[in-house]
PDB file of C-alpha atoms in Angstrom:
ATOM      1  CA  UNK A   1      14.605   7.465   3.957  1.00 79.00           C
ATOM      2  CA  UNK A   2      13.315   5.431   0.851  1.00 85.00           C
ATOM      3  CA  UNK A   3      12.326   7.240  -2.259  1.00 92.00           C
ATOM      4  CA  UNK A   4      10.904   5.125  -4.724  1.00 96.00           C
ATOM      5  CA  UNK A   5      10.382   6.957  -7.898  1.00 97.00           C
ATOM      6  CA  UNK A   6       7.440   5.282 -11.167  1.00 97.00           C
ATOM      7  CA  UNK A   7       7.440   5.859 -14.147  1.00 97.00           C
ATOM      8  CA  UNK A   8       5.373   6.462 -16.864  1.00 97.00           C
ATOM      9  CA  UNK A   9       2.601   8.008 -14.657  1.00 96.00           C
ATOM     10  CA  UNK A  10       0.003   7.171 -17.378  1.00 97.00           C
ATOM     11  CA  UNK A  11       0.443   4.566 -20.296  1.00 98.00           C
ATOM     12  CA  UNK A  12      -1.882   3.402 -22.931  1.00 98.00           C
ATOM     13  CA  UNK A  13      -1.831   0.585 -24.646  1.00 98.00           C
ATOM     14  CA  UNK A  14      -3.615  -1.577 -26.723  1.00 98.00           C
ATOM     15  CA  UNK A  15      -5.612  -4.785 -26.008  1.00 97.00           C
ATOM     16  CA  UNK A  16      -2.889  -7.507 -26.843  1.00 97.00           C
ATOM     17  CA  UNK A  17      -0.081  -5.490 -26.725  1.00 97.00           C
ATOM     18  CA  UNK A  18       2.498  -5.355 -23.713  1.00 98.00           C
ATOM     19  CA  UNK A  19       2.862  -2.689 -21.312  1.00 98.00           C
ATOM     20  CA  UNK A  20       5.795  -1.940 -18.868  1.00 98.00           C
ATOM     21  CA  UNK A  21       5.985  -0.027 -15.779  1.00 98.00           C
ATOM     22  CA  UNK A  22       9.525   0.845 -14.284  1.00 98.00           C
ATOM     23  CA  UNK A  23      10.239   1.785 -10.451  1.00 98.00           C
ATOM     24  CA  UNK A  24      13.976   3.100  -9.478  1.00 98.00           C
ATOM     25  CA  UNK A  25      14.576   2.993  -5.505  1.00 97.00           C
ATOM     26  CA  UNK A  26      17.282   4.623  -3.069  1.00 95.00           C
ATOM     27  CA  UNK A  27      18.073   2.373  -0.246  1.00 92.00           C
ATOM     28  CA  UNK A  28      20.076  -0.303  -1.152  1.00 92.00           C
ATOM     29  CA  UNK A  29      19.142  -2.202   1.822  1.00 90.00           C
ATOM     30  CA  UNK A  30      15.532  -2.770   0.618  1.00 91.00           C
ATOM     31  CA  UNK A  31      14.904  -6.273  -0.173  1.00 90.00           C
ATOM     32  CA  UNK A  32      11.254  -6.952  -1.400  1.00 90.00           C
ATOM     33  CA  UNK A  33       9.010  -5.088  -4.041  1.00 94.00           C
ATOM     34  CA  UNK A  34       5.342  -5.842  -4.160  1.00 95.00           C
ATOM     35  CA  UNK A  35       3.052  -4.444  -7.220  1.00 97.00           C
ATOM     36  CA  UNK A  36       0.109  -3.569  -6.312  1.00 97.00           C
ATOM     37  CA  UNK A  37      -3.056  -2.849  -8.338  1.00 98.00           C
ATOM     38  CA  UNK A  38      -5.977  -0.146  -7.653  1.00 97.00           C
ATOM     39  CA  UNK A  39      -9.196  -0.247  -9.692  1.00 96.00           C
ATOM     40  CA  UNK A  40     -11.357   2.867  -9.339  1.00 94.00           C
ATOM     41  CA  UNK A  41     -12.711   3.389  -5.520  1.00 92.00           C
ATOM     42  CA  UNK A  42     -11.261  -0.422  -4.867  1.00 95.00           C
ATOM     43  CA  UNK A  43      -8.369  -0.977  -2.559  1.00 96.00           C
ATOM     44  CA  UNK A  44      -4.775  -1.995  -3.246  1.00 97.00           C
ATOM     45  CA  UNK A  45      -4.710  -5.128  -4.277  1.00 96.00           C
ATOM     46  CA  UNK A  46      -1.051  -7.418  -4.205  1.00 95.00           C
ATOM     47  CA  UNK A  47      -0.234  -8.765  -7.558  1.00 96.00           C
ATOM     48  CA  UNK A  48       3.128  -9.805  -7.884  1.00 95.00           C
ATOM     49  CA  UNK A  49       5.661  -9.388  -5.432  1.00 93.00           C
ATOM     50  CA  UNK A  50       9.806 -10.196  -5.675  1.00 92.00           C
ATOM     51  CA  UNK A  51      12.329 -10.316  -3.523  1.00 88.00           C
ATOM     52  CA  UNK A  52      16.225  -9.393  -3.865  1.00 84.00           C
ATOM     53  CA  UNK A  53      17.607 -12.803  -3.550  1.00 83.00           C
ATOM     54  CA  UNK A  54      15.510 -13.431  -7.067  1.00 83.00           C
ATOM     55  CA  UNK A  55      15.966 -11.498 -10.092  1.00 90.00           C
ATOM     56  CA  UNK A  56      12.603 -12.437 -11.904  1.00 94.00           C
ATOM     57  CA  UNK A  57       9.800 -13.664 -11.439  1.00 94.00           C
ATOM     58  CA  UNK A  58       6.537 -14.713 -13.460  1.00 96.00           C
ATOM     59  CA  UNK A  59       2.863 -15.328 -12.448  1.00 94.00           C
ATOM     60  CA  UNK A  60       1.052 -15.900 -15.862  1.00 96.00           C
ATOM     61  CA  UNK A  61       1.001 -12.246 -17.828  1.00 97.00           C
ATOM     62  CA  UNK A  62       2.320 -10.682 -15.093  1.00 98.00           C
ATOM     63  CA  UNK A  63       6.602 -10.681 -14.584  1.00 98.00           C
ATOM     64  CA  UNK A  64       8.571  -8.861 -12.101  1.00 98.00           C
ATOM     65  CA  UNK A  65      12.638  -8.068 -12.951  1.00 97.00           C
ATOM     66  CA  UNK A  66      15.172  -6.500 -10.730  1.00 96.00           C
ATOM     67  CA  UNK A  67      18.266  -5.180 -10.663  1.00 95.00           C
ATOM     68  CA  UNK A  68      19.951  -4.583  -7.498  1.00 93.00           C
ATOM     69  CA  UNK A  69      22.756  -3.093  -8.600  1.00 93.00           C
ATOM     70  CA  UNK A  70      20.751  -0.764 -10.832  1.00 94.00           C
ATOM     71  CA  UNK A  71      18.482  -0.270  -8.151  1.00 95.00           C
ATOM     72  CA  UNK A  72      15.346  -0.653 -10.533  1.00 95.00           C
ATOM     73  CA  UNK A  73      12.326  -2.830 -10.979  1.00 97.00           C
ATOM     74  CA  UNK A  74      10.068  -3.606 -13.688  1.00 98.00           C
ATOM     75  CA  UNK A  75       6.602  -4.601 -13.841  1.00 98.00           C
ATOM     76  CA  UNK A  76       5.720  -6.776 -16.971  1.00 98.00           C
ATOM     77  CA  UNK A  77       2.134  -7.066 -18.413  1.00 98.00           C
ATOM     78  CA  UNK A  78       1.519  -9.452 -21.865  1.00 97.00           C
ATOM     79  CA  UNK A  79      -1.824 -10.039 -24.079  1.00 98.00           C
ATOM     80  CA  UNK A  80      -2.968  -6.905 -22.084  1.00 98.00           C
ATOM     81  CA  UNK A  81      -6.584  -7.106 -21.768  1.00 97.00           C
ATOM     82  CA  UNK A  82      -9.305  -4.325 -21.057  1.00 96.00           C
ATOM     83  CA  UNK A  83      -9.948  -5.332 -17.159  1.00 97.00           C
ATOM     84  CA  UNK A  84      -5.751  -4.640 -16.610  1.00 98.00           C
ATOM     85  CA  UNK A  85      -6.968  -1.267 -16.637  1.00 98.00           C
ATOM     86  CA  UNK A  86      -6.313   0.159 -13.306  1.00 98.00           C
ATOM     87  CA  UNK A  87      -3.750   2.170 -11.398  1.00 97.00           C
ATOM     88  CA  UNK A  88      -0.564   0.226 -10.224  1.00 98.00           C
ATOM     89  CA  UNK A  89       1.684   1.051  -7.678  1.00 97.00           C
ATOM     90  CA  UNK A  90       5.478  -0.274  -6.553  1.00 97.00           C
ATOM     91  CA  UNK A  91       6.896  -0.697  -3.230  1.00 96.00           C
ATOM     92  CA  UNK A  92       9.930  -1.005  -1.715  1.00 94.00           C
ATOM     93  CA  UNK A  93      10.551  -1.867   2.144  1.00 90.00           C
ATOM     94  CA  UNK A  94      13.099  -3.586   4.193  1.00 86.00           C
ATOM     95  CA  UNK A  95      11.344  -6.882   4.967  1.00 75.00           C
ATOM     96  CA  UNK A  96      13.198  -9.117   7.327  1.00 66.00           C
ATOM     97  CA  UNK A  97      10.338 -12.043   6.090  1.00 62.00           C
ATOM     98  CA  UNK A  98       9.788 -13.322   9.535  1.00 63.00           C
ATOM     99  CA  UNK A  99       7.014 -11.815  10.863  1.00 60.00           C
ATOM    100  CA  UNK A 100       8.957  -9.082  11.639  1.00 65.00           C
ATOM    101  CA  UNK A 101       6.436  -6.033   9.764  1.00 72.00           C
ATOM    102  CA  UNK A 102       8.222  -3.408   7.341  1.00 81.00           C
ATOM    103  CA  UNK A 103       6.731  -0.452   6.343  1.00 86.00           C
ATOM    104  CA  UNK A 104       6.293   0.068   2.175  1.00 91.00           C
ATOM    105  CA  UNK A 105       7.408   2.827   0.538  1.00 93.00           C
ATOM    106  CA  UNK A 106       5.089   3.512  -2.680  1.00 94.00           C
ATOM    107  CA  UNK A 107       5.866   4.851  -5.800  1.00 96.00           C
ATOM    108  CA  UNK A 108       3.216   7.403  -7.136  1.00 95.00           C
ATOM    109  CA  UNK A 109       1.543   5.257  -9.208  1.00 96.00           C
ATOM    110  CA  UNK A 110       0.997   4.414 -13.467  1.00 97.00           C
ATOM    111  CA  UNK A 111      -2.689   4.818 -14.459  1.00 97.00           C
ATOM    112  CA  UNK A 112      -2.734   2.083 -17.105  1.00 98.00           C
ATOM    113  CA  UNK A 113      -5.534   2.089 -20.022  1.00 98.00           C
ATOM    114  CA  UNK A 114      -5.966  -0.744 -22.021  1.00 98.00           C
ATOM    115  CA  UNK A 115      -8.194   0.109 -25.115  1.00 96.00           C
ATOM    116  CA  UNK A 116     -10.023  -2.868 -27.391  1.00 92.00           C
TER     117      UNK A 116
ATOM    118  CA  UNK B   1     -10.252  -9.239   1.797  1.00 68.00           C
ATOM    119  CA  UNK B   2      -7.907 -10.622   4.556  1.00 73.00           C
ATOM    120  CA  UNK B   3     -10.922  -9.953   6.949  1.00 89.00           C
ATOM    121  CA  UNK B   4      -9.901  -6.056   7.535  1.00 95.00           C
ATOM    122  CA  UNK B   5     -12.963  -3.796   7.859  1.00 96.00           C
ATOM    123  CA  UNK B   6     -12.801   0.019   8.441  1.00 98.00           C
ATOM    124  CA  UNK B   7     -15.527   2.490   9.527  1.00 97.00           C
ATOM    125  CA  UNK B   8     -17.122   4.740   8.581  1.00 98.00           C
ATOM    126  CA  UNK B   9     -15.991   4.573   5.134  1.00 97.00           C
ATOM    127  CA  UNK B  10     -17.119   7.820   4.489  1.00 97.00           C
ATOM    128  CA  UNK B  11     -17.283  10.799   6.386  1.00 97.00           C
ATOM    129  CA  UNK B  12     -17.413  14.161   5.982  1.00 98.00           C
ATOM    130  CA  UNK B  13     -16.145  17.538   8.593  1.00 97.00           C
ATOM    131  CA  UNK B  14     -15.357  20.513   9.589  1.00 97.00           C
ATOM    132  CA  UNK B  15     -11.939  22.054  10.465  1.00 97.00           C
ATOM    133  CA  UNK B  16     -11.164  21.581  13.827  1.00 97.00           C
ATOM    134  CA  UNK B  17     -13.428  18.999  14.913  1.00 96.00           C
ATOM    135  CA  UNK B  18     -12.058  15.283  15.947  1.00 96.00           C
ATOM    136  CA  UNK B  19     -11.973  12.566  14.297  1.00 97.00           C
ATOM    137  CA  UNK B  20     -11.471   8.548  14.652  1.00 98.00           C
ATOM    138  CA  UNK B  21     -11.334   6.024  11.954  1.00 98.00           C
ATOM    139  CA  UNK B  22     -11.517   2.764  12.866  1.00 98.00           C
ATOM    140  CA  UNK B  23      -9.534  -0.476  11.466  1.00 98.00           C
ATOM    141  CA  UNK B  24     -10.760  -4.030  12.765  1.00 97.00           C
ATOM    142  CA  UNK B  25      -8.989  -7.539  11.841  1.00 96.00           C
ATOM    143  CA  UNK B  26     -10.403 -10.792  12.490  1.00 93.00           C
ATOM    144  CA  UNK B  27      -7.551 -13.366  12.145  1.00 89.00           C
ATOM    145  CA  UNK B  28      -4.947 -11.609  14.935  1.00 88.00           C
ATOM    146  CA  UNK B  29      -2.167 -10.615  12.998  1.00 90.00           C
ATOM    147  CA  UNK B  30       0.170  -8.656  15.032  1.00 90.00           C
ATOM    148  CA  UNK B  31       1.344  -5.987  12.746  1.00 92.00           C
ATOM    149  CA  UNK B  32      -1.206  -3.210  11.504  1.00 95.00           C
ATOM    150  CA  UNK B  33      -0.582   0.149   9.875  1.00 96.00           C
ATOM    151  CA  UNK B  34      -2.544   3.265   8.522  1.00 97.00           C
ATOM    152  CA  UNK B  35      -1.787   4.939   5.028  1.00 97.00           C
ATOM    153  CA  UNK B  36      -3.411   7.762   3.533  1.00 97.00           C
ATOM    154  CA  UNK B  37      -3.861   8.232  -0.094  1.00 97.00           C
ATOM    155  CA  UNK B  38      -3.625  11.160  -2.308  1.00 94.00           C
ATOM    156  CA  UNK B  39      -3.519  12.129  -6.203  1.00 88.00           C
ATOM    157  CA  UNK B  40      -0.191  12.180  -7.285  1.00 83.00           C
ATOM    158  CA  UNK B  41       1.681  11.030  -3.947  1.00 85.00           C
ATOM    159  CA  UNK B  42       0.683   7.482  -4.030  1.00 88.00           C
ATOM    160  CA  UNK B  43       0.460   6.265  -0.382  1.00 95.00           C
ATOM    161  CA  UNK B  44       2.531   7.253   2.787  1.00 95.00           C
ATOM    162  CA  UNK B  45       2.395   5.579   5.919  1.00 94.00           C
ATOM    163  CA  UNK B  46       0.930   7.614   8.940  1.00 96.00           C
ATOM    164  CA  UNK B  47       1.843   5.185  11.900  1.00 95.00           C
ATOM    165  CA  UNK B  48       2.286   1.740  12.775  1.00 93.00           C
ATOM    166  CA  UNK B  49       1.822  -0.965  15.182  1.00 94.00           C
ATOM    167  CA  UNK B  50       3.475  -4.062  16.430  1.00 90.00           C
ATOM    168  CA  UNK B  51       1.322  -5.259  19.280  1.00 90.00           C
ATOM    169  CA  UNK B  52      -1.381  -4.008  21.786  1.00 93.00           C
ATOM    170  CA  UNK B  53      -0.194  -0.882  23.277  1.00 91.00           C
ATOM    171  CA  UNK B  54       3.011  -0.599  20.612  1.00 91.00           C
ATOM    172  CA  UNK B  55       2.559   1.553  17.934  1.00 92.00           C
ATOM    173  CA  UNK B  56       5.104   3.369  16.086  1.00 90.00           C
ATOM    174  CA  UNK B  57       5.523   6.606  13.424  1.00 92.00           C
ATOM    175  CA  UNK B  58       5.416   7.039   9.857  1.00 91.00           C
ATOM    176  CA  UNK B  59       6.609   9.054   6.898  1.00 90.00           C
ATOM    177  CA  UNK B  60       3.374  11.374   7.476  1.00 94.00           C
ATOM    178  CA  UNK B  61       2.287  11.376  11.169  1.00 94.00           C
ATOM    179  CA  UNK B  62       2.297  15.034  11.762  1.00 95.00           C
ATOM    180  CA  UNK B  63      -1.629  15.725  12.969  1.00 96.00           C
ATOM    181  CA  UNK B  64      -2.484  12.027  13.557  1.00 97.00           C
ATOM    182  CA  UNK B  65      -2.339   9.811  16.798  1.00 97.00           C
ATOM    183  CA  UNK B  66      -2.797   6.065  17.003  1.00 97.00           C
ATOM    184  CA  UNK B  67      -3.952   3.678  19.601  1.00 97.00           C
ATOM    185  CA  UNK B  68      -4.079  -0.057  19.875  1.00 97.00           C
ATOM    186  CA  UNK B  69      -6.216  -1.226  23.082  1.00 95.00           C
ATOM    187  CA  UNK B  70      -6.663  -4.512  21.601  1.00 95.00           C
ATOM    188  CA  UNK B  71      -5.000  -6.624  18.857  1.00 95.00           C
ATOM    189  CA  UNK B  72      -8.241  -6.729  16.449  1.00 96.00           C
ATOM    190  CA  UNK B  73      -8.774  -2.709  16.173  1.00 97.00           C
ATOM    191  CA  UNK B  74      -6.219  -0.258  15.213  1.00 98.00           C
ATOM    192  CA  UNK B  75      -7.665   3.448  15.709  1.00 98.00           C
ATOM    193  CA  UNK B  76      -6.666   6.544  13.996  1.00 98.00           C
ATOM    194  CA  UNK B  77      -7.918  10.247  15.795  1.00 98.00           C
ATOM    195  CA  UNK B  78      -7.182  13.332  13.969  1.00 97.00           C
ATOM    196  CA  UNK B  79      -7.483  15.539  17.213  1.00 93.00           C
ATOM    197  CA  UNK B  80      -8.610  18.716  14.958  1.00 96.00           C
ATOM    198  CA  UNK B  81      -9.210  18.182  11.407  1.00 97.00           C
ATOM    199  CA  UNK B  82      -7.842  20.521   8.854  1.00 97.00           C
ATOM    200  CA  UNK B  83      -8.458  20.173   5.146  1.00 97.00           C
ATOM    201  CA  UNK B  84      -4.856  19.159   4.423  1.00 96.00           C
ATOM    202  CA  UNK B  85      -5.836  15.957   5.600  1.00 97.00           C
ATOM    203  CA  UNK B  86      -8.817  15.454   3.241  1.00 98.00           C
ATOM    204  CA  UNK B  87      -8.104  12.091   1.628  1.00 98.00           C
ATOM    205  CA  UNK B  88      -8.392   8.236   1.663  1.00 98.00           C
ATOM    206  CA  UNK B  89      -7.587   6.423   4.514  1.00 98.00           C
ATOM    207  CA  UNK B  90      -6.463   2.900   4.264  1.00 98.00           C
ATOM    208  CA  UNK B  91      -5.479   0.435   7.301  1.00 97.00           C
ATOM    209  CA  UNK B  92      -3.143  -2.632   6.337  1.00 96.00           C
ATOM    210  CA  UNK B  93      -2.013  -5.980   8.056  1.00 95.00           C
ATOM    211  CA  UNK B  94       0.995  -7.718   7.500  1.00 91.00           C
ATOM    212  CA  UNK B  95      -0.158 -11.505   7.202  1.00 87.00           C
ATOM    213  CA  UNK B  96       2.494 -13.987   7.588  1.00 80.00           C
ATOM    214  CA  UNK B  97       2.345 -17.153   5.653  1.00 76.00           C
ATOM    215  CA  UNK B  98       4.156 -20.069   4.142  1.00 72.00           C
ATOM    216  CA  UNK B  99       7.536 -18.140   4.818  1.00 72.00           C
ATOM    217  CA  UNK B 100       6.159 -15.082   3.094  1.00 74.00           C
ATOM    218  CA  UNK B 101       5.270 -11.743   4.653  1.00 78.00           C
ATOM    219  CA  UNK B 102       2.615  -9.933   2.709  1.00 88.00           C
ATOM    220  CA  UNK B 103       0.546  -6.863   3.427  1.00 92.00           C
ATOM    221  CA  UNK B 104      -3.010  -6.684   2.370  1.00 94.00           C
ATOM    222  CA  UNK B 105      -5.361  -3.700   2.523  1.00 97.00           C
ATOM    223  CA  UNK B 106      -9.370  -2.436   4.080  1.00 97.00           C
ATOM    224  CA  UNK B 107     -11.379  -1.393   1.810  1.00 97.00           C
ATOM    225  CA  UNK B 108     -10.652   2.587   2.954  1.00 97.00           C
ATOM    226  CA  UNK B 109     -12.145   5.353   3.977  1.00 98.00           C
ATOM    227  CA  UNK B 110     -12.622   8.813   2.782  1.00 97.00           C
ATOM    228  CA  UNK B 111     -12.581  12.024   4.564  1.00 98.00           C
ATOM    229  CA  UNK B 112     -13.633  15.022   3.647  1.00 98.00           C
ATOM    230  CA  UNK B 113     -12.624  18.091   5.910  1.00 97.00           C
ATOM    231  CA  UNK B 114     -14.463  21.388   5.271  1.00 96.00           C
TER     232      UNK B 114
END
């Protein structure tokens, strides 16, 4: 099956600065990646997803990259700001996008702390 | 919130007993699924399902049984609780939109086995 691996498990930043979270996956016949973001006793929430027909993509501070050949992922924070603080997970899954369901196979997660 | 509730959200047991948590949509989506959470594993998917009666397993479904009677509530019974499956339940729906299939997630619920 899928093994999606994340890493740093914990980063720390500063406010402003930029943090990066990296996810490597297995199957090469996944084709979308959702980010997800967990505050403390909150659920998963979707930030940012991507899909393998697109290499990047960019929702204000937040960016996505793959590379399929690599078989990696990168989640891209900017001007990181105190409330970014959370856990954040990546996915992979086979998602046929038409209404089809797909399971998601989750990294372990990056606890990200963004100090003032 | 995608209008997914669960209940309880908290409960706590003893080894052995049953136990059924309960997910509930309000917009008819077809496809529903139950993760569990845990430090250091992220989440894993228990089972699945793709429409009333049709369910499906997961990565993790070792312990757990599912049932779908209706397309609104997804159940989850642990038939005897151990404490290996202490942990945070969470029920998803796969909501298709504007060409895009996304999953969203309940709010969870956490079990405590004694």
């Amino acid at each position: 099956g899928e093994n999606v691996e994340q890493h740093p498990s914990t980063l720390s930043v500063q406010e402003g600065d930029s943090a990066v979270i990296k996810c490597t996956y297995s199957d090469s016949a996944s084709n979308y990646f959702p980010w997800y973001k967990q505050e403390l006793g909150k659920r998963p929430q979707l930030i940012i997803d991507i899909r393998s027909n697109v290499g990047e993509k960019k929702d204000q501070r937040i960016a996505v990259t793959l590379n399929k050949t690599a078989k990696h992922f990168s989640l891209h924070i900017t001007e990181t700001q105190p409330e970014d603080s959370a856990v954040y997970f990546c996915a992979a899954s086979k998602n046929r996008g038409s209404n089809s369901g797909y399971a998601l196979n989750f990294g372990k997660g990056t606890s990200l702390l963004v100090t003032p | 919130d995608a209008g997914i509730t669960q209940s309880p959200r908290h409960k706590v047991t003893e080894t052995g007993t049953p136990v059924t948590l309960r997910c509930h949509q309000t917009e008819n989506h077809r496809y529903m699924y139950w993760y569990r959470q845990d430090p250091g594993h992220g989440l894993r998917l228990i089972h699945y399902s793709y429409g009333v009666k049709d369910t499906d397993k997961g990565e993790v479904s070792d312990g757990y049984s599912v049932s779908r009677s209706k397309t609104e509530d997804f159940l989850l019974t642990l038939e005897s609780a151990t404490s290996s499956q202490t942990s945070v339940y969470f029920c998803a729906i796969s909501v298709w939109a504007g060409g895009t299939d996304t999953q969203y997630f309940g709010p969870g619920t956490r079990l405590t086995v004694l």
